[in-house]
PDB file of C-alpha atoms (C1' of nucleotides) in Angstrom:
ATOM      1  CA  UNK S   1       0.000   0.000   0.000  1.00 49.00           C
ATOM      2  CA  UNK S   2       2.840   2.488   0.517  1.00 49.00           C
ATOM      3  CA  UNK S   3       4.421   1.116  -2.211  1.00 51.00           C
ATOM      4  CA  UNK S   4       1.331   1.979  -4.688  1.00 45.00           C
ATOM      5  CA  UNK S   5       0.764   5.180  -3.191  1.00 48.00           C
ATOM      6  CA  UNK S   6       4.172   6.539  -2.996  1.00 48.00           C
ATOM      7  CA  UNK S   7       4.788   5.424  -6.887  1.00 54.00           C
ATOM      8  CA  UNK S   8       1.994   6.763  -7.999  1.00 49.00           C
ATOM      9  CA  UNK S   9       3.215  10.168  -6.747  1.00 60.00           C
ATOM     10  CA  UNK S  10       6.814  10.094  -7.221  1.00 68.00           C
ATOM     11  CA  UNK S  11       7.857  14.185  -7.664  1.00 86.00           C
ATOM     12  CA  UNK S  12      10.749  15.807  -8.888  1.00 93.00           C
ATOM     13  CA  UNK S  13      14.453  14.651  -7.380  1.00 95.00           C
ATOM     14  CA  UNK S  14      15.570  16.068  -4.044  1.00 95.00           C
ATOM     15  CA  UNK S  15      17.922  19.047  -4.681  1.00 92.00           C
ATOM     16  CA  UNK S  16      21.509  19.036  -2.459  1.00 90.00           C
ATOM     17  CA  UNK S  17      18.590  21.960  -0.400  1.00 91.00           C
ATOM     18  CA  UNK S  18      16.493  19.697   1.536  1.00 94.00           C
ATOM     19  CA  UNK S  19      19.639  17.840   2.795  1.00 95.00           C
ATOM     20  CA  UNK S  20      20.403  20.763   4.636  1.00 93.00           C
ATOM     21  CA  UNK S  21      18.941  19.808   7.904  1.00 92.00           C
ATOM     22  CA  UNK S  22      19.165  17.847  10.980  1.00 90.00           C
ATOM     23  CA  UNK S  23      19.484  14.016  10.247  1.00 91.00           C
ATOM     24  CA  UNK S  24      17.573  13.304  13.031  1.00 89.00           C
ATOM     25  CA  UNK S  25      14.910  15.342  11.396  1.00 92.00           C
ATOM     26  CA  UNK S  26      15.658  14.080   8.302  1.00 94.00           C
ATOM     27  CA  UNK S  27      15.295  10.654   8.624  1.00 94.00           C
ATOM     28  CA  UNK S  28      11.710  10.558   9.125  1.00 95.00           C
ATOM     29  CA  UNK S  29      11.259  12.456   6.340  1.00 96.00           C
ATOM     30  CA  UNK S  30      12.824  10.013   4.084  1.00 96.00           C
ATOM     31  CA  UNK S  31      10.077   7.796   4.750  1.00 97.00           C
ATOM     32  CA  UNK S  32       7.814   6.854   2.060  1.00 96.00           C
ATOM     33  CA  UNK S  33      10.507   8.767  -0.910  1.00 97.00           C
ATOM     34  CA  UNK S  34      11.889   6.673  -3.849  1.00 97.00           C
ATOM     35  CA  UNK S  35      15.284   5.562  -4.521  1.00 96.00           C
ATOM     36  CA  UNK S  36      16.268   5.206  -8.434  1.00 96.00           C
ATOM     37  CA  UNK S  37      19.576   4.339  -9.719  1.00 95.00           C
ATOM     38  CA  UNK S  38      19.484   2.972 -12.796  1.00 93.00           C
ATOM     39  CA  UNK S  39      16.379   1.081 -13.953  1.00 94.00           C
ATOM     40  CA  UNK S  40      16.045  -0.543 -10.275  1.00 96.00           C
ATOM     41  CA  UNK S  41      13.981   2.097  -7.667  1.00 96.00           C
ATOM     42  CA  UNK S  42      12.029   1.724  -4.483  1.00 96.00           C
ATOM     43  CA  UNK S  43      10.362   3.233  -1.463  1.00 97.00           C
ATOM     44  CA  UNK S  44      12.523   3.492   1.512  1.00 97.00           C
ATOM     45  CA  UNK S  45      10.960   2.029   4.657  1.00 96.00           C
ATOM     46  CA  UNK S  46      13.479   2.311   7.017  1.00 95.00           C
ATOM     47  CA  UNK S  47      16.285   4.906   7.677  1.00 95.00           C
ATOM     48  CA  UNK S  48      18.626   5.435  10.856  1.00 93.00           C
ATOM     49  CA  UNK S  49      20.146   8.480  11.457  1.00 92.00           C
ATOM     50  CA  UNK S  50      23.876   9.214  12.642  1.00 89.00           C
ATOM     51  CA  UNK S  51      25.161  12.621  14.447  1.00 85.00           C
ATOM     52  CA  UNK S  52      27.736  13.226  16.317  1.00 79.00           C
ATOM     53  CA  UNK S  53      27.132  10.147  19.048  1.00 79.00           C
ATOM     54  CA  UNK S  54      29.882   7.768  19.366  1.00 78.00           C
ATOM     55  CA  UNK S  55      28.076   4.685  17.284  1.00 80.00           C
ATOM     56  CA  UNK S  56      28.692   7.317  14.339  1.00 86.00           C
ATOM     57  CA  UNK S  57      31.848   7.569  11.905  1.00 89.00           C
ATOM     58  CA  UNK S  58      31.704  10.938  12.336  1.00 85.00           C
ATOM     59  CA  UNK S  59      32.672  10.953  16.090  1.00 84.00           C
ATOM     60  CA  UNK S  60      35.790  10.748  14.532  1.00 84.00           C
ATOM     61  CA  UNK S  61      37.791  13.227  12.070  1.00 84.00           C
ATOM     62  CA  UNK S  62      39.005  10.720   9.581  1.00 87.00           C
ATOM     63  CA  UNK S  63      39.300  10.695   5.848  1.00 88.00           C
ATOM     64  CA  UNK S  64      36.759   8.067   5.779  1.00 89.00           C
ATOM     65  CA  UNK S  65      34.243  10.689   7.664  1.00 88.00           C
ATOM     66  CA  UNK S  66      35.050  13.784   5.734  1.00 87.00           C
ATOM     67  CA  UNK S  67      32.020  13.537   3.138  1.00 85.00           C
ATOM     68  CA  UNK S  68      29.886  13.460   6.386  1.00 87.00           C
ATOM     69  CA  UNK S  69      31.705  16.904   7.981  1.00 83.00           C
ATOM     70  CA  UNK S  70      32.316  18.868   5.201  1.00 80.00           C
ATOM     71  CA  UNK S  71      28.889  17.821   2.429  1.00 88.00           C
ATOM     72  CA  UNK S  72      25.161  17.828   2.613  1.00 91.00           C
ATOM     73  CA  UNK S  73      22.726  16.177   0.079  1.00 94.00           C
ATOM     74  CA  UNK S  74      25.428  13.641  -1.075  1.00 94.00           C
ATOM     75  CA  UNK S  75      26.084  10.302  -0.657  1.00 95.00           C
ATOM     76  CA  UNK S  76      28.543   7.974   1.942  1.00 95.00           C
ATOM     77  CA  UNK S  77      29.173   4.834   0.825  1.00 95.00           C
ATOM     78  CA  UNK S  78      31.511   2.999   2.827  1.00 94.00           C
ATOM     79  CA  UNK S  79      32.768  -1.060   3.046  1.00 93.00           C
ATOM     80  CA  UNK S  80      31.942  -2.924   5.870  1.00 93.00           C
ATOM     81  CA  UNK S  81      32.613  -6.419   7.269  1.00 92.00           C
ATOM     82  CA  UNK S  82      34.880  -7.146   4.419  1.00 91.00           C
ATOM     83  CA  UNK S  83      32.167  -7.425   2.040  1.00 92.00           C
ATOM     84  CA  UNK S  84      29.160  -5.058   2.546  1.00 94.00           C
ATOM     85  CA  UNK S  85      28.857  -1.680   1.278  1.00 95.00           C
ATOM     86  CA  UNK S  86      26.127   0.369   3.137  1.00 95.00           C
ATOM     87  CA  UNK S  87      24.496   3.835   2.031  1.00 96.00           C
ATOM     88  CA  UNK S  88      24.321   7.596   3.680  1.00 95.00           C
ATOM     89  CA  UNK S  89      22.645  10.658   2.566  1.00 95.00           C
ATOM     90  CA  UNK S  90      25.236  13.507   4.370  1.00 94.00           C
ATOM     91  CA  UNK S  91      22.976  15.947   6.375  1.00 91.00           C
ATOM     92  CA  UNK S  92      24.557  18.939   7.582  1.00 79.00           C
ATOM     93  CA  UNK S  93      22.608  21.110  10.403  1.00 62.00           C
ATOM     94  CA  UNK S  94      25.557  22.056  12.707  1.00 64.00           C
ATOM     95  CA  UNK S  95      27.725  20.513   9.748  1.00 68.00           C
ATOM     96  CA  UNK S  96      27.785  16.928  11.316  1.00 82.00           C
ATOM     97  CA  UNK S  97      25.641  13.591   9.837  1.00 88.00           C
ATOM     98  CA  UNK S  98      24.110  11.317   8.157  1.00 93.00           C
ATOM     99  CA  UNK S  99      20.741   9.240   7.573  1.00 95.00           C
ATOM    100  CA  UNK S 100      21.657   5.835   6.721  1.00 95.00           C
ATOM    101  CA  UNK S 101      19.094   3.993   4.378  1.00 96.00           C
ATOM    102  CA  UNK S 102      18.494   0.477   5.862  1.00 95.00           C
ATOM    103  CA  UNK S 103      15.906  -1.015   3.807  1.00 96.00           C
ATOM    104  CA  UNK S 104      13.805   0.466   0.917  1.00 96.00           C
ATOM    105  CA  UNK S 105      10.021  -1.708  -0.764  1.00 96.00           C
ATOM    106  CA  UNK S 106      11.129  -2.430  -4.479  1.00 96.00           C
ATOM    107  CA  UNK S 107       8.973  -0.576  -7.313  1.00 96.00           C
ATOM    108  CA  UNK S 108      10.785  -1.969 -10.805  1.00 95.00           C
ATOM    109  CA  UNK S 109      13.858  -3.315 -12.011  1.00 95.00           C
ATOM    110  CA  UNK S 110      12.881  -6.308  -9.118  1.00 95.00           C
ATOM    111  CA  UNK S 111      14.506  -8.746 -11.892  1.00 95.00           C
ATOM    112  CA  UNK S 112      17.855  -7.103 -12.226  1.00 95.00           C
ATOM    113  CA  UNK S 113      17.891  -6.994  -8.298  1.00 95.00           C
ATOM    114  CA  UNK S 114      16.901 -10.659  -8.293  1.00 94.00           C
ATOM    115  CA  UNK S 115      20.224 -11.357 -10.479  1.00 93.00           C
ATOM    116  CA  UNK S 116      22.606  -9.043  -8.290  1.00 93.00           C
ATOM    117  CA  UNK S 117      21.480 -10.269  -5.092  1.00 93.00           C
ATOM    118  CA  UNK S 118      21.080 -14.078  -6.090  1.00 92.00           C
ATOM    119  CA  UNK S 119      17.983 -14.775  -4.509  1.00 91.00           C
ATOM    120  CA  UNK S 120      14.697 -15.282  -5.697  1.00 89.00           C
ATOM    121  CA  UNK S 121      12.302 -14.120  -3.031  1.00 90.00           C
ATOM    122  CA  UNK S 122      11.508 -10.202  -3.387  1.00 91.00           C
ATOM    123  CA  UNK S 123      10.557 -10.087   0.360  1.00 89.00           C
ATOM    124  CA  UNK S 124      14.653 -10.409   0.610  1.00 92.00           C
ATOM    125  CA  UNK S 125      15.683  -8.057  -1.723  1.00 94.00           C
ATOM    126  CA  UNK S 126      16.355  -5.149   0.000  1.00 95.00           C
ATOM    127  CA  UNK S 127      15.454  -5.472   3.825  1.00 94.00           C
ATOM    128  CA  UNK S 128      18.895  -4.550   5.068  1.00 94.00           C
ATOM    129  CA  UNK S 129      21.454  -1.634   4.355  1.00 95.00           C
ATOM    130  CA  UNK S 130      23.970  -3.819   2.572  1.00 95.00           C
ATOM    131  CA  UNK S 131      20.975  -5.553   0.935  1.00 96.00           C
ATOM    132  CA  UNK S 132      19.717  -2.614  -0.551  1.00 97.00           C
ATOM    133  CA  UNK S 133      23.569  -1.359  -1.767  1.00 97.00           C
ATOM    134  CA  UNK S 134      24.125  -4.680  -3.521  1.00 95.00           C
ATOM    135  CA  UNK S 135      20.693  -5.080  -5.229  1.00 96.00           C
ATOM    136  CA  UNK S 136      20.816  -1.481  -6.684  1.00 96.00           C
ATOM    137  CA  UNK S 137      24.300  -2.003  -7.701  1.00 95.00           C
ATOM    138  CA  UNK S 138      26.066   0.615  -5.133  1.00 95.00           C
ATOM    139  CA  UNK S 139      29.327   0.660  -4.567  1.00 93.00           C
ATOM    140  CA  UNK S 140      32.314   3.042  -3.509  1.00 91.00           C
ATOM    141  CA  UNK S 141      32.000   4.533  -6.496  1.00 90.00           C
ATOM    142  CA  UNK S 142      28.980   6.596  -5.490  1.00 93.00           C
ATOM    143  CA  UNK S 143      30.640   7.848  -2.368  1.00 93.00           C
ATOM    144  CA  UNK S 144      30.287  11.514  -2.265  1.00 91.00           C
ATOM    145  CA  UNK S 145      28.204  11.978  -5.307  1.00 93.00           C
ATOM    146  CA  UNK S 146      25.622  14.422  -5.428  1.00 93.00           C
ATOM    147  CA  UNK S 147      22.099  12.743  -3.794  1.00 93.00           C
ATOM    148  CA  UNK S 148      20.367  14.307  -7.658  1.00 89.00           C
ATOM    149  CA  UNK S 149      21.921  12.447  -9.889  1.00 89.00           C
ATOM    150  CA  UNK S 150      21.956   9.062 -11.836  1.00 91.00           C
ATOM    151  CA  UNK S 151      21.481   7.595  -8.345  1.00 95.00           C
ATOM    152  CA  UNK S 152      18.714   9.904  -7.142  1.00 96.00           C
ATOM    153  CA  UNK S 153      16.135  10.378  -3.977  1.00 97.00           C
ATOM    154  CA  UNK S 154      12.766  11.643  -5.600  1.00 97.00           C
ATOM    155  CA  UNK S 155       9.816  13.167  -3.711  1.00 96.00           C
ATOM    156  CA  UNK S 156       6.863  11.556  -2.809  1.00 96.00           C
ATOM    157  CA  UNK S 157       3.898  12.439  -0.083  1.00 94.00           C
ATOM    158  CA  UNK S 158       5.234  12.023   3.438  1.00 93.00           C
ATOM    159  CA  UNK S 159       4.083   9.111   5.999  1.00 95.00           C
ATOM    160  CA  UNK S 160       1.648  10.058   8.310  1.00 95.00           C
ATOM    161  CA  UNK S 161       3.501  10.217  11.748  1.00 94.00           C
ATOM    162  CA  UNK S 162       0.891   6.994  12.756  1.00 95.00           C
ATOM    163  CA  UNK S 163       2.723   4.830  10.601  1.00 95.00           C
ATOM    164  CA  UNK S 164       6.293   5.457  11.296  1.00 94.00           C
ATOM    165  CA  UNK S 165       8.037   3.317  13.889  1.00 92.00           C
ATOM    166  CA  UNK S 166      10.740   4.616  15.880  1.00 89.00           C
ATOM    167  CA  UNK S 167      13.602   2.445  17.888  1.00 81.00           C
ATOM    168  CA  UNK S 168      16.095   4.790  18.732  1.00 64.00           C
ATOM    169  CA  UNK S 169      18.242   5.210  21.839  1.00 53.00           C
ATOM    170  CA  UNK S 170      17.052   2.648  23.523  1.00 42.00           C
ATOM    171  CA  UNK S 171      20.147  -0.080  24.003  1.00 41.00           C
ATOM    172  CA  UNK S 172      23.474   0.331  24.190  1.00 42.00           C
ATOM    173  CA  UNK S 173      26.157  -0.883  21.832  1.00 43.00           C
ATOM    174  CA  UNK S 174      29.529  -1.114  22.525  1.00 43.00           C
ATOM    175  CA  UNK S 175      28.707   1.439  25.504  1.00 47.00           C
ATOM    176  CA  UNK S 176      27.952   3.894  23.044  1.00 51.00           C
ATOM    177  CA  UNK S 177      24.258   4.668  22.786  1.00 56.00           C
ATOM    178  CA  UNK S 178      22.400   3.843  19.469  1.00 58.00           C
ATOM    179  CA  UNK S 179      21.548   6.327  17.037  1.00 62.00           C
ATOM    180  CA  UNK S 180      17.864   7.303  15.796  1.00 85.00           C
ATOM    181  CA  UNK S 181      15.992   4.652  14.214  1.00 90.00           C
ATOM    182  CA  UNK S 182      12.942   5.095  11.939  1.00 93.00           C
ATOM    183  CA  UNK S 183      10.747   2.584  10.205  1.00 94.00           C
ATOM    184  CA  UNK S 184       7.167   2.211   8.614  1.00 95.00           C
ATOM    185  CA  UNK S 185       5.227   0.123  10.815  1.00 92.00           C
ATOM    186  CA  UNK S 186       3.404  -2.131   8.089  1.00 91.00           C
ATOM    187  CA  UNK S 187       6.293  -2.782   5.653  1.00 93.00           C
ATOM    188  CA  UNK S 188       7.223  -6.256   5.324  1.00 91.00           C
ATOM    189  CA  UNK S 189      10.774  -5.044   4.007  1.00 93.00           C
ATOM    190  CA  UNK S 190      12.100  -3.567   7.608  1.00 91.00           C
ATOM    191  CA  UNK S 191      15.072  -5.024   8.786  1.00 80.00           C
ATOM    192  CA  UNK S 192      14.646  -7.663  11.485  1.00 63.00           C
ATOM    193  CA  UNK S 193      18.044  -6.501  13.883  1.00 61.00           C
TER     194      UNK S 193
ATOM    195  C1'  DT M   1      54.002  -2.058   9.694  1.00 62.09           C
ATOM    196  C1'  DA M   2      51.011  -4.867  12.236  1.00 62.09           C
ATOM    197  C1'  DC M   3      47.005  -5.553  14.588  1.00 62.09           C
ATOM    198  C1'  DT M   4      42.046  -5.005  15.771  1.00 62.09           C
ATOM    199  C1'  DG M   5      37.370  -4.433  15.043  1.00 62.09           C
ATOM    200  C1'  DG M   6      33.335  -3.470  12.332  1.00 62.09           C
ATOM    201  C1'  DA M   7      26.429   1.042  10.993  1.00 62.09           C
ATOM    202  C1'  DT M   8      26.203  -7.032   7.954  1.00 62.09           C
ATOM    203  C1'  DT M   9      24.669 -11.155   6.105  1.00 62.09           C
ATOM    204  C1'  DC M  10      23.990 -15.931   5.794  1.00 62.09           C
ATOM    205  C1'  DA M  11      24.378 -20.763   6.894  1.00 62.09           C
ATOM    206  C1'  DC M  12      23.960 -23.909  10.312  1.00 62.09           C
ATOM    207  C1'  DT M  13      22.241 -25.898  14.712  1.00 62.09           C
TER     208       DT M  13
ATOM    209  C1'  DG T   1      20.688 -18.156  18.581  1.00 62.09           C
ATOM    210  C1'  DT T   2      25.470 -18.505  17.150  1.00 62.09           C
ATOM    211  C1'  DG T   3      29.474 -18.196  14.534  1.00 62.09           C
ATOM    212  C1'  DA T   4      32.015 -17.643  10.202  1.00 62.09           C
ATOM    213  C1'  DA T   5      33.148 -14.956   6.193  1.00 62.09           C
ATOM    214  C1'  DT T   6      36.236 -11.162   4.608  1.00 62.09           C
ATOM    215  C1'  DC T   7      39.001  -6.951   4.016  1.00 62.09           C
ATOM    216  C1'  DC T   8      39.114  -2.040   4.769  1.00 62.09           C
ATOM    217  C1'  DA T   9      39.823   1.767   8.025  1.00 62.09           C
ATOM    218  C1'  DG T  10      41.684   3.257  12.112  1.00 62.09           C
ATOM    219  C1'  DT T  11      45.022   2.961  15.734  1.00 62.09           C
ATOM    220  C1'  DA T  12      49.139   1.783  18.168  1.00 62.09           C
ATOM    221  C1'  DA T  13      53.900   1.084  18.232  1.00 62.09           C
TER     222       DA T  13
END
DNA sequence: TACTGGATTCACT
DNA sequence: GTGAATCCAGTAA
């Protein structure tokens, strides 16, 4: 259902602009948009967003965590685990984030992302940050591009607050605390962890 | 230069 | 629920 009506609405791209926010106020708002790159695109269901808390690679001034001091509106793609990449939009209210993209409802190109990802069920497509990089093809290469682009976040009407799910800062990891969590409640492409 | 750990995923029990 | 896979980034020496 979010999937039909967020498709059926899909706006102009999001300009470098509306990045220039909070992340934490941000990620919400990413709810319910669509994700193109290519011929694959989707609705993202669930985002997380990173500040300045210690779970985030921007605690830290490293090269690695440049694009997410110094941009806004642009993408952070970064390898993880040996073998994951996983996808930021840079936010930049007080000049510090990130909203990390954790799982997004596919709309077309389900086939191609059926062949990239190796599996047949559509249900596991793209319910997981690393998930989602692999099926739409995203790689390092994308790392500090522009968020309008070939590899673009379009508008679309946003969730009502009812339906978003939030899990943030409620456990600890590593002793840090974790960072804001958003989700649409009825989506059966929201990450299990 | 060497070592450690990780914003994950998947297979196996 | 648990552990392995895998290699890059960050840190310590």
């Amino acid at each position: 259902m979010i999937r039909a009506r967020s498709a059926s609405k899909q706006g102009q791209q999001l300009l470098q602009s509306w990045f220039a926010s909070d992340a934490v106020l941000l990620a919400p708002k990413l709810l319910g948009k669509i994700v193109r790159r290519g011929s694959c695109s989707g609705v993202i269901v669930e985002t997380e967003a990173y500040t300045t808390d210690p779970a985030s690679h921007a605690y830290r001034i490293t090269p690695r965590s440049v694009p997410m001091r110094d941009t806004y509106g642009c993408w952070y793609v970064y390898f993880t685990y040996g073998m994951h990449y996983c996808a930021n939009v840079t936010t930049n209210k007080c000049g510090i984030g990130a909203v990390l993209i954790r799982a997004v409802e596919p709309i077309k190109g389900m086939a191609l992302m059926k062949r990239r990802r190796g599996v047949a069920e559509t249900h596991n497509l793209t319910n997981g940050p690393a998930k989602f990089c692999q099926a739409f093809g995203v790689g390092k290469k994308e790392n500090t591009r522009p968020v309008a682009g070939t590899f673009a976040i379009y508008d679309a009407p946003d969730v009502p607050s009812e339906a978003i799910g939030v899990s943030g800062r409620i456990g600890i990891r590593n002793g840090t605390e974790l960072p804001w969590r958003f989700y649409i409640k009825d989506s059966p492409f929201v990450s299990k962890k």
